[in-house]
Coordinates of C-alpha atoms and ligand atoms in Angstrom, one line a residue:
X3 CA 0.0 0.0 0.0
X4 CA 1.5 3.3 -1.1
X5 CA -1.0 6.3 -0.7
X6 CA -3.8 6.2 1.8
X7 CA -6.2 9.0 1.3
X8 CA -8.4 9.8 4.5
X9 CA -11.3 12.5 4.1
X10 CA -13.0 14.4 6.8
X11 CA -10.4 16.0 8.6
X12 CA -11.9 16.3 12.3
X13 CA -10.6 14.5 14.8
X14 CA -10.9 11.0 13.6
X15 CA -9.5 12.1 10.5
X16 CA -6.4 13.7 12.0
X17 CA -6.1 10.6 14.5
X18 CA -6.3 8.5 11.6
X19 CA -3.1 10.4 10.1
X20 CA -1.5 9.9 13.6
X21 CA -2.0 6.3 13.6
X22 CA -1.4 5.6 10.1
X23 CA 2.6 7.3 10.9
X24 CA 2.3 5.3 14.4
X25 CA 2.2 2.3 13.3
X26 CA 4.9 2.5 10.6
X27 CA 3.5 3.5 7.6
X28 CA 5.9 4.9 5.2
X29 CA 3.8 5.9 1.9
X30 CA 1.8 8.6 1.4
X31 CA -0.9 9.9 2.9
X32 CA -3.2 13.2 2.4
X33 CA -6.0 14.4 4.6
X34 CA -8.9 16.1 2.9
X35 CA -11.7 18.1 4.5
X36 CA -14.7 20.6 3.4
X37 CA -14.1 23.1 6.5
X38 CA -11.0 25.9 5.5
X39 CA -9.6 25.0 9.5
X40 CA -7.1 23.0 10.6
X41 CA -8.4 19.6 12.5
X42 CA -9.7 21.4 15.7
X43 CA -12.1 20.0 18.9
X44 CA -15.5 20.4 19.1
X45 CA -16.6 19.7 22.8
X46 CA -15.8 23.5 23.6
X47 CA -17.7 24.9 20.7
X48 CA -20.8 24.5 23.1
X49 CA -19.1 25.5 26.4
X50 CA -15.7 27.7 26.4
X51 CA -16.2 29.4 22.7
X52 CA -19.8 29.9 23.4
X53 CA -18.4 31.9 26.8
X54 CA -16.2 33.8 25.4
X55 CA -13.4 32.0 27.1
X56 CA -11.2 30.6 23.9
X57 CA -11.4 31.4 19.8
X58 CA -9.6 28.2 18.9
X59 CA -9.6 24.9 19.6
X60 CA -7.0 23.6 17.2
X61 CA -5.7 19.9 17.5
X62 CA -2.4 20.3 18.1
X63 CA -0.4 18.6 15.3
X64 CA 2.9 18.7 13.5
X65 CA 2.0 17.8 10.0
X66 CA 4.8 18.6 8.8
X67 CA 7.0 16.4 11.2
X68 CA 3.7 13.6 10.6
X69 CA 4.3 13.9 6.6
X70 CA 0.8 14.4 5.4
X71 CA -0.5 16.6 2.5
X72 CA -3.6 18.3 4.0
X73 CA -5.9 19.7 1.7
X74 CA -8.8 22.0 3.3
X75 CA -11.7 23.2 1.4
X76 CA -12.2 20.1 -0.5
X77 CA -15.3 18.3 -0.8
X78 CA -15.6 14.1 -1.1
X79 CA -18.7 13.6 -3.4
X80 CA -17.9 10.2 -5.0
X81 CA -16.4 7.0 -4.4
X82 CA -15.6 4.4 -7.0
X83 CA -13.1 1.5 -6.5
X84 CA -9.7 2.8 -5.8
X85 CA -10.8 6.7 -6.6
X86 CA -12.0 9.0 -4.9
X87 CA -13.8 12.0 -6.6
X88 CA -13.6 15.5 -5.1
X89 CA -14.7 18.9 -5.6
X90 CA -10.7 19.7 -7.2
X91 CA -11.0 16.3 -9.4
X92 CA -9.9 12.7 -9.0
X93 CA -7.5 10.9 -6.6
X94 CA -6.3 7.8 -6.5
X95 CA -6.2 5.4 -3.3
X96 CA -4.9 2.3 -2.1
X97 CA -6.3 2.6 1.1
X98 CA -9.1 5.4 2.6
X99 CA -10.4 5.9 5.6
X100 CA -14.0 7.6 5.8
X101 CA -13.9 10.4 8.9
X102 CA -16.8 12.9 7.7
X103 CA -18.0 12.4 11.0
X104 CA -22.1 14.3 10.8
X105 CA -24.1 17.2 10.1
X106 CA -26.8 19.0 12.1
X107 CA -30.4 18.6 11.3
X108 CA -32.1 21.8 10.4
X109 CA -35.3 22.9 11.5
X110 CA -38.2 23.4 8.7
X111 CA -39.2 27.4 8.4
X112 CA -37.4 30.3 6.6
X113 CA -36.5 32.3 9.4
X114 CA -32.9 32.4 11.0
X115 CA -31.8 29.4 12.5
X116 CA -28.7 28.5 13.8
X117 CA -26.9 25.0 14.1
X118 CA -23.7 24.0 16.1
X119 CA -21.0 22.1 14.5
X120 CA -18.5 23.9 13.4
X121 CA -15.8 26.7 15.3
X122 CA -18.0 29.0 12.2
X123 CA -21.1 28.1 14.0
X124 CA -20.0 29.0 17.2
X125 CA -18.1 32.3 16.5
X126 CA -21.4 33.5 14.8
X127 CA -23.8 32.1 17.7
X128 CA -21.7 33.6 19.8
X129 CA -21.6 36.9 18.3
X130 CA -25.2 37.1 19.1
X131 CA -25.6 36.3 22.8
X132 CA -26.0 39.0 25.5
X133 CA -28.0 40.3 28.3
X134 CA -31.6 40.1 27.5
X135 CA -31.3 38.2 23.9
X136 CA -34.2 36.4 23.7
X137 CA -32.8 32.6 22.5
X138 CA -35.5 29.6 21.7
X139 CA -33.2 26.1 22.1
X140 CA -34.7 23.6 20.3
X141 CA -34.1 20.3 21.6
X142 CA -33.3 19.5 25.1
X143 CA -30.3 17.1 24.7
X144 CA -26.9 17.4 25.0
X145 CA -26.3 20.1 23.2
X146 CA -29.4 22.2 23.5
X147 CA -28.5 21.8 27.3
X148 CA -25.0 23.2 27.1
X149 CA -25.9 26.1 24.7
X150 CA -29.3 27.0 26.9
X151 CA -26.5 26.8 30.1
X152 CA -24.0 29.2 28.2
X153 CA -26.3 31.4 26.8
X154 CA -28.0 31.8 30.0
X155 CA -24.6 32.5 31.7
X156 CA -24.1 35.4 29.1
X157 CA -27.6 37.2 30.5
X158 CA -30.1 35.7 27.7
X159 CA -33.6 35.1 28.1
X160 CA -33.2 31.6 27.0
X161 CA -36.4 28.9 26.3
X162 CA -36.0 25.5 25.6
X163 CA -38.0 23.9 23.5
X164 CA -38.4 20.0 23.7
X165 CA -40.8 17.2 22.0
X166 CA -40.2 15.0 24.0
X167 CA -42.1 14.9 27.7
X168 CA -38.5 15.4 29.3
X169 CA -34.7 16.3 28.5
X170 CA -32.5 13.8 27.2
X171 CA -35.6 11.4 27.0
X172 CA -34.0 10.0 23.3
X173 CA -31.2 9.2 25.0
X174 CA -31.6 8.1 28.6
X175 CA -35.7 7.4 28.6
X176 CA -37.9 9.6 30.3
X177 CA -37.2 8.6 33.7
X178 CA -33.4 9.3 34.1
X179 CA -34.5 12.3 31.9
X180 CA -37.1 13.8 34.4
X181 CA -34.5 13.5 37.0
X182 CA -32.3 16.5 35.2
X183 CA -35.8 18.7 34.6
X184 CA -35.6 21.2 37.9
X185 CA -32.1 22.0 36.4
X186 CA -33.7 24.6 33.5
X187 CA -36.1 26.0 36.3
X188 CA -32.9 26.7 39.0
X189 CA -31.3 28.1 35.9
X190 CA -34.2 30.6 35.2
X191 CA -34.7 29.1 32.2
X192 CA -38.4 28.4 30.5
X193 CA -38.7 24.6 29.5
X194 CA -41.8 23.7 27.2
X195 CA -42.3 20.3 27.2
X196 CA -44.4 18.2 25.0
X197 CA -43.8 21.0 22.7
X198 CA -43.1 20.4 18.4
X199 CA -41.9 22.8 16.6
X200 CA -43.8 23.2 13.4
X201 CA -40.8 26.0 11.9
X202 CA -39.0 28.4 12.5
X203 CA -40.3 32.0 11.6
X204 CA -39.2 35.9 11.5
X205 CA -39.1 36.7 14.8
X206 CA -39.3 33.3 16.3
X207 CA -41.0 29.6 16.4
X208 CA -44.4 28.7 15.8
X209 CA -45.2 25.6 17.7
X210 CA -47.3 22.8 16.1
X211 CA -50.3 23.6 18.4
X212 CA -50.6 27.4 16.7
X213 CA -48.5 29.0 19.3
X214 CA -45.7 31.6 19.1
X215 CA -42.2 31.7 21.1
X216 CA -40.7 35.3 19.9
X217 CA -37.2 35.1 19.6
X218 CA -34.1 37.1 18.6
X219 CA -32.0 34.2 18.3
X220 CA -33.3 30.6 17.7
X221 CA -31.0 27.5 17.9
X222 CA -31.1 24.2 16.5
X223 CA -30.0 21.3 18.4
X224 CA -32.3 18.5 17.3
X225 CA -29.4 16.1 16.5
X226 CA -27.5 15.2 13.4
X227 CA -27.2 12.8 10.6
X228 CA -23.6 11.2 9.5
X229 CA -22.7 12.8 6.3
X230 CA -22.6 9.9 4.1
X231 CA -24.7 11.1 1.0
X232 CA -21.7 11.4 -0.8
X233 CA -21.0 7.9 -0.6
X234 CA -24.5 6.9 -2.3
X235 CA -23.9 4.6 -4.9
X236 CA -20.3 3.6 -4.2
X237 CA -20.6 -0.2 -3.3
X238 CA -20.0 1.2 0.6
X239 CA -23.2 -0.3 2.3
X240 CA -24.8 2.3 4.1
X241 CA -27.5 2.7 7.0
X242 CA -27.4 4.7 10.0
X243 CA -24.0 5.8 8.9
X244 CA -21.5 3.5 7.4
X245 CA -21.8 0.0 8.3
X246 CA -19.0 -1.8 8.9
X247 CA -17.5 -5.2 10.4
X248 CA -15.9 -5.3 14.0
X249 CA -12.6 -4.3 12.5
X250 CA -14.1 -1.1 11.1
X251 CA -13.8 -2.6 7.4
X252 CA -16.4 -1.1 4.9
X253 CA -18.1 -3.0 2.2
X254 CA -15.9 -2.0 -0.3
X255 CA -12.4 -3.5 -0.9
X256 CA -9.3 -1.5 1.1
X257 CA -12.0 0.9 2.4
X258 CA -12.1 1.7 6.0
X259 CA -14.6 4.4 8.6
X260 CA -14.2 5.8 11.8
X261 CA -16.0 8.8 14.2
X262 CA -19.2 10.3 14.2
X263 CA -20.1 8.6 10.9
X264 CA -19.5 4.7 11.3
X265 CA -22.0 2.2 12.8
X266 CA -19.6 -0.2 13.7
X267 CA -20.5 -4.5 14.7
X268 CA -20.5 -4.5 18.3
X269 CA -18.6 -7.9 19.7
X270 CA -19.3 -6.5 22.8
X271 CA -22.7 -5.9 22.7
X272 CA -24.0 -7.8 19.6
X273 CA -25.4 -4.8 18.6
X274 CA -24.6 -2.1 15.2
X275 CA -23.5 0.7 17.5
X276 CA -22.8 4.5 16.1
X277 CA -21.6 6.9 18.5
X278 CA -21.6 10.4 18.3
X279 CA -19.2 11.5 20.5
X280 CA -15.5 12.4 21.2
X281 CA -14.0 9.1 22.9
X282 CA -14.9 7.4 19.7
X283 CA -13.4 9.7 17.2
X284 CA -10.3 9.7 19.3
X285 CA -10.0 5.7 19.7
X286 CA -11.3 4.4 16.8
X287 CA -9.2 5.2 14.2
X288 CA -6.0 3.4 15.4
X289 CA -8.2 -0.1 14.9
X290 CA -9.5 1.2 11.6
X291 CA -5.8 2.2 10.0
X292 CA -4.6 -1.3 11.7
X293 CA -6.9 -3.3 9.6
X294 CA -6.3 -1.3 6.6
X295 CA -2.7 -2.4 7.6
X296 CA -3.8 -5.8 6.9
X297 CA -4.0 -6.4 11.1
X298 CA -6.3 -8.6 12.8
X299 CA -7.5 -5.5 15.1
X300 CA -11.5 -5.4 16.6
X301 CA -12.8 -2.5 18.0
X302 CA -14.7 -3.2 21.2
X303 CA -15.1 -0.2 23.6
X304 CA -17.4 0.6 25.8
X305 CA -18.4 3.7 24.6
X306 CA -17.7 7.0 27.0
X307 CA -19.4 10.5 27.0
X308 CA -19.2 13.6 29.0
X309 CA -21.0 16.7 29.1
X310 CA -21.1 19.5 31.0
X311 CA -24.5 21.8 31.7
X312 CA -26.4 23.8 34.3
X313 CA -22.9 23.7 36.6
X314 CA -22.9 19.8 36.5
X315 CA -20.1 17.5 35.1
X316 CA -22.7 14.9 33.6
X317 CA -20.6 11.6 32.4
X318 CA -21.8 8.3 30.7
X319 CA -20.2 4.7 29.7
X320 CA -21.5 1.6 28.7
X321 CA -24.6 1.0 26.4
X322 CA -27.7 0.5 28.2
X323 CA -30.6 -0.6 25.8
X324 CA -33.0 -3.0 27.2
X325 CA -31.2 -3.0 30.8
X326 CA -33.1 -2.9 33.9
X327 CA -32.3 1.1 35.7
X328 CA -31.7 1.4 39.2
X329 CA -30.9 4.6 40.8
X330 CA -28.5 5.1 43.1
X331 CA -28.9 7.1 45.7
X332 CA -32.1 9.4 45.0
X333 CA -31.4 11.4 41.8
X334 CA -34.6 13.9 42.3
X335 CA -33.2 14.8 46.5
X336 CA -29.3 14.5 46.0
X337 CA -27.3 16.8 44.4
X338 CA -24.8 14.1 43.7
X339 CA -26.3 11.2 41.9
X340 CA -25.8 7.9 39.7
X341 CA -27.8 5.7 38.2
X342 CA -27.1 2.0 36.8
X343 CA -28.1 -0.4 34.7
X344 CA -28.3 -4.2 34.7
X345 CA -28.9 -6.9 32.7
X346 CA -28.8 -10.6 33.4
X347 CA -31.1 -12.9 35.3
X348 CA -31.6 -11.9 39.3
X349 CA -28.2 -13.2 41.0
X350 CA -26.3 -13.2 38.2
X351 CA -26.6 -9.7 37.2
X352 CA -23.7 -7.6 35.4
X353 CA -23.7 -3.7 35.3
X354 CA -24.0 -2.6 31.6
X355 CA -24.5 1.1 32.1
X356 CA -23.7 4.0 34.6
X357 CA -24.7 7.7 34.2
X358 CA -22.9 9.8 37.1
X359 CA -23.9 13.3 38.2
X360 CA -20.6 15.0 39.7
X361 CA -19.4 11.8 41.1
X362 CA -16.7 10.7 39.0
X363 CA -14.8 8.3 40.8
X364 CA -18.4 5.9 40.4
X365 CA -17.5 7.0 36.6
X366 CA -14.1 5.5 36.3
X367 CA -14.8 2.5 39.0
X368 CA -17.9 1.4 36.8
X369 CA -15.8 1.8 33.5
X370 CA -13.7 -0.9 34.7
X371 CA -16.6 -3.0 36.0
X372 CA -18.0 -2.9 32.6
X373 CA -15.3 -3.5 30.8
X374 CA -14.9 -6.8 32.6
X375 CA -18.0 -7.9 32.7
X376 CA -18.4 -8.2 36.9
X377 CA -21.4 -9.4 38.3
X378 CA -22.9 -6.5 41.0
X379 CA -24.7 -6.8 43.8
X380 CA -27.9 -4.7 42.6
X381 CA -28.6 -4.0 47.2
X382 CA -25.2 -2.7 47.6
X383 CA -25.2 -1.1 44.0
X384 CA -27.8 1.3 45.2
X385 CA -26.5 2.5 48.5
X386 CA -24.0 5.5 47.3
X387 CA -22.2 5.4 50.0
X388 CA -20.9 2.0 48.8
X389 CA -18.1 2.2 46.7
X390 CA -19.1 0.7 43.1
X391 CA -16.1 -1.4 43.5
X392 CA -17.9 -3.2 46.7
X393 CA -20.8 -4.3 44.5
X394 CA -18.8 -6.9 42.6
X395 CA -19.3 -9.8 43.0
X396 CA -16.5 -12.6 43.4
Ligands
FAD19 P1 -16.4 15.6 12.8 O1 -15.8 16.2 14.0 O2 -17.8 15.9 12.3 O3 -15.4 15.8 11.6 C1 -15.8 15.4 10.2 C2 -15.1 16.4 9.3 O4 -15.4 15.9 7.9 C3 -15.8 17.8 9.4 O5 -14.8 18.7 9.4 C4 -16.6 17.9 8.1 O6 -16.7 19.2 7.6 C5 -15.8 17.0 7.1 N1 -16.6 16.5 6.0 C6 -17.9 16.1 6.0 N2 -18.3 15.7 4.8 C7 -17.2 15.8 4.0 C8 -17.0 15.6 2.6 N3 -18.0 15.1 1.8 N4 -15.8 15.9 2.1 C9 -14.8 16.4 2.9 N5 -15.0 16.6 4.2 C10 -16.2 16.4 4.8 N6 -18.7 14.7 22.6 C11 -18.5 14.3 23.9 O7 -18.2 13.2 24.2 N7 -18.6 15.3 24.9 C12 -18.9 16.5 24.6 O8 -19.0 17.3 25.6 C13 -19.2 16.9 23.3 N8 -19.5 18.2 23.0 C14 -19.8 18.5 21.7 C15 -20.2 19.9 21.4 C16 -20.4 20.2 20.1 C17 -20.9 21.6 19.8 C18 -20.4 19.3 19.1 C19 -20.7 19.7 17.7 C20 -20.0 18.0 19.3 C21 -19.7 17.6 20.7 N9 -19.3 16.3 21.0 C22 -19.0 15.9 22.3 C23 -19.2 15.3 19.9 C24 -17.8 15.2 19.3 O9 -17.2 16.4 19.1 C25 -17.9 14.4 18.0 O10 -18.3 13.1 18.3 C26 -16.6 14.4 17.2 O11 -16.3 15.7 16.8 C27 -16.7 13.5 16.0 O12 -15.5 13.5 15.3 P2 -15.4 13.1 13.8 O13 -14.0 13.4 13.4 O14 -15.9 11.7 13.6 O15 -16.4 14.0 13.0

């Protein structure tokens, strides 16, 4: 293999460069991404750029001393065996990795809208937010919570809009969701719940039920879709984002995905998992440049997530569908709080889940309690003044 072409250059892109050089590569390899940036993070788009606090977020990166040719401003629109086709013409591959991670979904209306994806994005939102802006959130999940939490901080007037009958309802259920509710109304922040969107309008959002929210700003954070319509047509099977085998290997020959934008086989959970979020773009594309290496590498995490909002360092690992939920502790009267999940027959239970509210040493103890598949006492599990690491069973 002589040239390995990666596109989307975001984080998995640029740690796919990084691994490609790690593990002794010696051809050539160029990077190629739509955005005019360097590879920079996102995570403080919605929380240190929103502030004020930092303008850049660059990836630090020697691409020089790395030995890449990085060419921004180029757009991926085709694939056919062996060639890539871009917005500046053809290039050839023996190898490619597919990093082009996702874009947000946009709300139906012709009013102003904005999205939050890109250092762009966040600059302009940014720009905006002041003492009394009036800002409609739509969407109450991650990232409508940490934008609702920073523009609030900045003196807006800031309404949230959800569909759902809680926050985070898509993706922790309505009961683990409800328990993070009383954190919009201690913010001073209006939550409508229950509430669709029918578009977005001059001067605000008209609601589905005839209504009005006036606003001078109105965000979208309703989620995203991975950005694979480039790849229609191209023998790479597609779904929820690019399917691939446990070794991150695509349909098509020499072809490889990682990030926001692959839904990887799960060994782990024998599940087709996507993740949107930042563990996985780091970690994933050392096992999908290994098996374009011709390696017998499987990726097999248990995925990881943090997020920040309304003062609270919120944090996440393990994969939790169909698992029973038990709290621990009582997440509506404590300030501190976890919850698990379990799956298993009674007795022989192992924990497959943990959210943790500020208390991150249950965080990392249940990370490695997952990971090797301990059974838990589910008594002791929900006493929070017992360390997870006592609920193992032997
Ligand atoms: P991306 O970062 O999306 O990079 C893909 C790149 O490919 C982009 O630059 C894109 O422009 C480019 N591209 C797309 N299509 C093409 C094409 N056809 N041709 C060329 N280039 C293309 N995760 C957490 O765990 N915790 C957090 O607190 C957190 N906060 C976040 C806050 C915000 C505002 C956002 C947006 C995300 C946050 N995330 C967080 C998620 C995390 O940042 C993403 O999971 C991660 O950025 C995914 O990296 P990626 O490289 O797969 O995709």
């Amino acid at each position: 293999m002589n040239h390995v072409v990666v596109v989307g250059a975001g984080l998995a892109g640029l740690r796919s460069v990084e691994a490609l050089r790690a593990r002794g590569f010696g051809g050539t390899i160029t990077l190629i991404g739509e955005e005019p940036h360097r590879p920079y993070d996102r995570p403080p788009l919605s929380k240190a750029v929103l502030l004020g606090e930092v303008d850049s977020t660059t990836v630090d990166s020697d691409f020089d001393a790395v030995g890449v040719e990085v060419r921004p401003g180029v757009v991926a629109t085709g694939l056919r065996e062996g060639v890539l086709i871009t917005s500046s013409g053809e290039v050839r591959y023996d190898g490619l990795v597919i990093a082009t991670g996702a874009k947000p979904i946009r709300l139906p209306g012709g009013g102003p809208q904005h999205v939050l994806r890109t250092i762009d994005d966040a600059l302009a939102l940014r720009a905006l937010l002041g003492p009394r802006t009036r800002v409609a959130v739509v969407g109450a999940g991650w990232i409508g919570a940490e934008v609702a939490t920073a523009a609030r901080k900045k003196g807006c007037e800031v309404t949230v809009i959800e569909a759902a009958s809680t926050p985070l309802a898509a993706a922790l259920g309505p009961t683990v969701g409800a328990y993070t509710t009383p954190w919009y109304a201690e913010a001073d922040i209006k939550l409508l719940l229950e509430a669709k969107v029918a578009s977005v309008d001059e001067g605000g959002v008209t609601l589905a039920d005839g209504s009005f929210v006036e606003a001078d700003v109105v965000v979208s954070g309703v989620g995203v879709r991975p950005a694979i319509d480039w790849l229609r047509g191209s023998g790479v099977e597609l779904g929820d984002g690019v399917l691939t085998d446990a070794h991150l290997r695509t349909t098509l020959p020499g072809v490889v995905a990682a990030g926001d934008c692959a839904a990887w086989w799960s060994r782990r959970f024998s599940t087709r998992m996507r993740v949107e979020h930042w563990d996985t773009a780091l970690g994933a594309p050392d096992t999908a440049v290994a098996t374009l290496l011709g390696e017998d590498a499987v990726y097999d995490p248990v995925p990881y997530f943090w997020s920040e909002q309304f003062g609270r360092m919120v944090q996440y690992v393990g994969h939790h569908v169909g698992a029973r939920m038990l709290p621990r502790g009582e997440p509506s009267a404590d300030a501190k709080w976890a919850v698990c999940w379990l799956a298993g027959p009674p007795g022989d239970e192992v924990l497959t889940a943990i959210l943790t509210v500020d208390r991150p040493r249950d965080l990392v103890q249940g990370r490695r309690i997952i990971e090797a598949r301990h059974r838990v006492d589910p008594d002791r599990l929900s006493d929070p003044d017992t360390t997870l690491r006592d609920c193992v069973l032997s």
